[in-house]
Amino acid sequence: MRGPAPSDGKEVDLSHELYNAGHLFEAAAANYQATGDRHLLDVALKEADLLCATFGPEANKVHGVWPGHEVVEMGLAKLYRVTGESKYLRLAKYFIDYRGPCGDDYHQSRIKPVNESRAVGHAVRAGYLYSGMADVAALTGARDYVRAIDRIWNDVAGTKLYVTGGIGAIPDGEKFGPAYFLPNKTAYCETCAAVANDFWNERLFLLHGDAQYVDVLERALYNGLLSGVSLDGKGFFYVNPLEADGAVARSPWFGCACCPGNITRFLPSLPGYLYAQSGKDLYVNLYAANEAEIKIGNRAVKITEETRYPWDGAVKLTVHPDEPARFTIKLRVPGWARNEAAPGGLYRFVEHSDAEPTLKVNDGTQPIKLERGYVSLKRKWKDGDTIYLEIPMPVRRIVANQAVEADRGRVALQRGPIVYCLESTDNSGMDVRSFALPANEEMRAGFEPGLLHGVEVLRGTNFQAIPYYAWANRGKSEMAVWMRSSEAR
Ligand SMILES: [Zn+2]
């Protein structure tokens, strides 16, 4: 699909060459950072230098090219971070600034991105564009970029985000629908779009230092992104629907094989999302058992984290600075642990939970005073200091904004960051797609080590729900995330 060509007919306009270049740049930067080897980086820099020599505002260059499938902007920003070469950053900004107007929503070019207020068009392309804008905003301080991506984020969080964190409601065009249009069986929710959504939210967190972006990132990560790969790692979803009639299965590969590659590069990068650092502030964003070594000021700090998260909200962090040092550890208290189902108000919990998180440092109980979703522990840390954070994980029922027609009269189940579904495999003799969850149904959570590589299941009187990400791993089945309920008003 092509919009009106803005340049002088260059073949690269609105095509995928710059998308391929962007992925090469990202791979080269990651490879260099991980290994110190320059081979792939040097190849990428040659191509980036060619792009810089070919495209730009100067009279002797090709003007106004619109990368047809964005990602080159993020890739160029990465090369700038690695090399400090400002021409890469300038070209990234050039590609964004010369996009639109007079194009189409599909390519995010009907109006200039910096003037946009809505998430439009192809969802993966959009997610990459917004991520590239966040990079340019962070690296140049462009306030108009920040305002644009904030407006667009509010549009997505408030009206276009699936409860699984997926984005892109419409298969025809793989694109965003209008506000509140979130059908379940025909949801598109491409795996790449969930990855792009996480790229974008990570960057917005880095810009604003607000946990609401990590809330969205976590929702997508544990649900609509992880569902993109089978438990044995050999099958992939391109499309991640929230309801299925028995005809859906993962594939080993696709003709257009973006999603398998996106999953296989995202999951190894996950450790980079756990912590973030700003000066003497250490943010703990995602909880997972891990060991990390982080430089804070001129001190080397080792952190050991023990937890069964996301199945259990008990988190134990032990801090090992090489010498006692004063810095601040900022612990994210997820929105779902504060009775906020999702930032933006698109979803809410049916009942208020009185189960409050608790916090201790060594033997001392600490008050939980939140600022932008974080509780701050500022002190002189010494070797062996231990933080105990306990985040209750009751089973919660979620309802969508009444404007979402597909979810009206329905509830979804969530425990911790995990969204659940009913799969026919666990519920023989029941039509899971028309199952009605009785009001005030007592539900119990229990860990099943032998099921689906070990999952916490939810059980009611006559049903069993499993984590959404784990569905379709036992042959074809019917599945539903949203259940009918008289409580959903
Ligand atoms: Zn894809």
PDB file of N, CA and C in Angstrom, residues 14 20 30 73 85 87 90 98 174 176 185 225 228 309 316 385 416 473 479:
ATOM      1  N   LEU A  14       8.702   4.700   1.109  1.00  0.00           N
ATOM      2  CA  LEU A  14       7.619   3.877   1.633  1.00  0.00           C
ATOM      3  C   LEU A  14       7.847   2.368   1.471  1.00  0.00           C
ATOM      4  N   ASN A  20      14.889  -2.771   6.960  1.00  0.00           N
ATOM      5  CA  ASN A  20      15.962  -3.762   7.049  1.00  0.00           C
ATOM      6  C   ASN A  20      17.230  -3.135   7.611  1.00  0.00           C
ATOM      7  N   ALA A  30      23.798  -4.097  19.372  1.00  0.00           N
ATOM      8  CA  ALA A  30      23.670  -5.093  20.451  1.00  0.00           C
ATOM      9  C   ALA A  30      24.873  -6.030  20.451  1.00  0.00           C
ATOM     10  N   GLU A  73      14.773   4.672  12.409  1.00  0.00           N
ATOM     11  CA  GLU A  73      14.963   5.797  13.339  1.00  0.00           C
ATOM     12  C   GLU A  73      15.570   5.307  14.657  1.00  0.00           C
ATOM     13  N   GLU A  85      28.411   9.703  17.040  1.00  0.00           N
ATOM     14  CA  GLU A  85      28.362  10.421  15.756  1.00  0.00           C
ATOM     15  C   GLU A  85      27.013  11.117  15.608  1.00  0.00           C
ATOM     16  N   LYS A  87      25.666  12.755  13.260  1.00  0.00           N
ATOM     17  CA  LYS A  87      24.947  12.698  11.972  1.00  0.00           C
ATOM     18  C   LYS A  87      23.906  11.576  11.963  1.00  0.00           C
ATOM     19  N   ARG A  90      20.917  13.041  13.676  1.00  0.00           N
ATOM     20  CA  ARG A  90      20.291  14.044  12.791  1.00  0.00           C
ATOM     21  C   ARG A  90      19.463  13.364  11.705  1.00  0.00           C
ATOM     22  N   TYR A  98      10.363  14.721   8.251  1.00  0.00           N
ATOM     23  CA  TYR A  98       9.902  14.831   6.866  1.00  0.00           C
ATOM     24  C   TYR A  98       8.749  13.895   6.544  1.00  0.00           C
ATOM     25  N   GLU A 174      -3.424  -4.697   9.510  1.00  0.00           N
ATOM     26  CA  GLU A 174      -2.637  -4.972  10.733  1.00  0.00           C
ATOM     27  C   GLU A 174      -2.571  -3.716  11.589  1.00  0.00           C
ATOM     28  N   PHE A 176      -4.300  -0.256  14.066  1.00  0.00           N
ATOM     29  CA  PHE A 176      -5.137   0.251  15.134  1.00  0.00           C
ATOM     30  C   PHE A 176      -6.548   0.476  14.608  1.00  0.00           C
ATOM     31  N   LYS A 185     -12.187 -12.076  19.189  1.00  0.00           N
ATOM     32  CA  LYS A 185     -11.875 -13.212  18.309  1.00  0.00           C
ATOM     33  C   LYS A 185     -11.065 -12.760  17.100  1.00  0.00           C
ATOM     34  N   LEU A 225       2.757 -10.622  24.610  1.00  0.00           N
ATOM     35  CA  LEU A 225       4.058 -10.812  23.960  1.00  0.00           C
ATOM     36  C   LEU A 225       4.499 -12.269  24.136  1.00  0.00           C
ATOM     37  N   GLY A 228       3.247 -15.095  22.081  1.00  0.00           N
ATOM     38  CA  GLY A 228       3.750 -15.191  20.716  1.00  0.00           C
ATOM     39  C   GLY A 228       4.649 -16.384  20.469  1.00  0.00           C
ATOM     40  N   TYR A 309       8.215 -14.537  41.662  1.00  0.00           N
ATOM     41  CA  TYR A 309       7.431 -13.653  40.800  1.00  0.00           C
ATOM     42  C   TYR A 309       7.504 -14.174  39.353  1.00  0.00           C
ATOM     43  N   LYS A 316      12.784 -10.681  47.709  1.00  0.00           N
ATOM     44  CA  LYS A 316      13.878 -10.404  48.649  1.00  0.00           C
ATOM     45  C   LYS A 316      15.092  -9.922  47.859  1.00  0.00           C
ATOM     46  N   ASP A 385      22.701  -5.726  53.334  1.00  0.00           N
ATOM     47  CA  ASP A 385      21.398  -5.115  53.623  1.00  0.00           C
ATOM     48  C   ASP A 385      20.332  -5.797  52.765  1.00  0.00           C
ATOM     49  N   GLY A 416      -1.654 -11.045  39.991  1.00  0.00           N
ATOM     50  CA  GLY A 416      -0.356 -10.430  39.730  1.00  0.00           C
ATOM     51  C   GLY A 416      -0.403  -9.820  38.341  1.00  0.00           C
ATOM     52  N   ASN A 473      -0.928 -24.743  23.736  1.00  0.00           N
ATOM     53  CA  ASN A 473       0.280 -25.568  23.826  1.00  0.00           C
ATOM     54  C   ASN A 473      -0.049 -27.053  23.940  1.00  0.00           C
ATOM     55  N   MET A 479     -10.870 -21.093  23.270  1.00  0.00           N
ATOM     56  CA  MET A 479     -10.263 -20.271  24.332  1.00  0.00           C
ATOM     57  C   MET A 479     -11.013 -18.954  24.454  1.00  0.00           C
TER      58      MET A 479
END
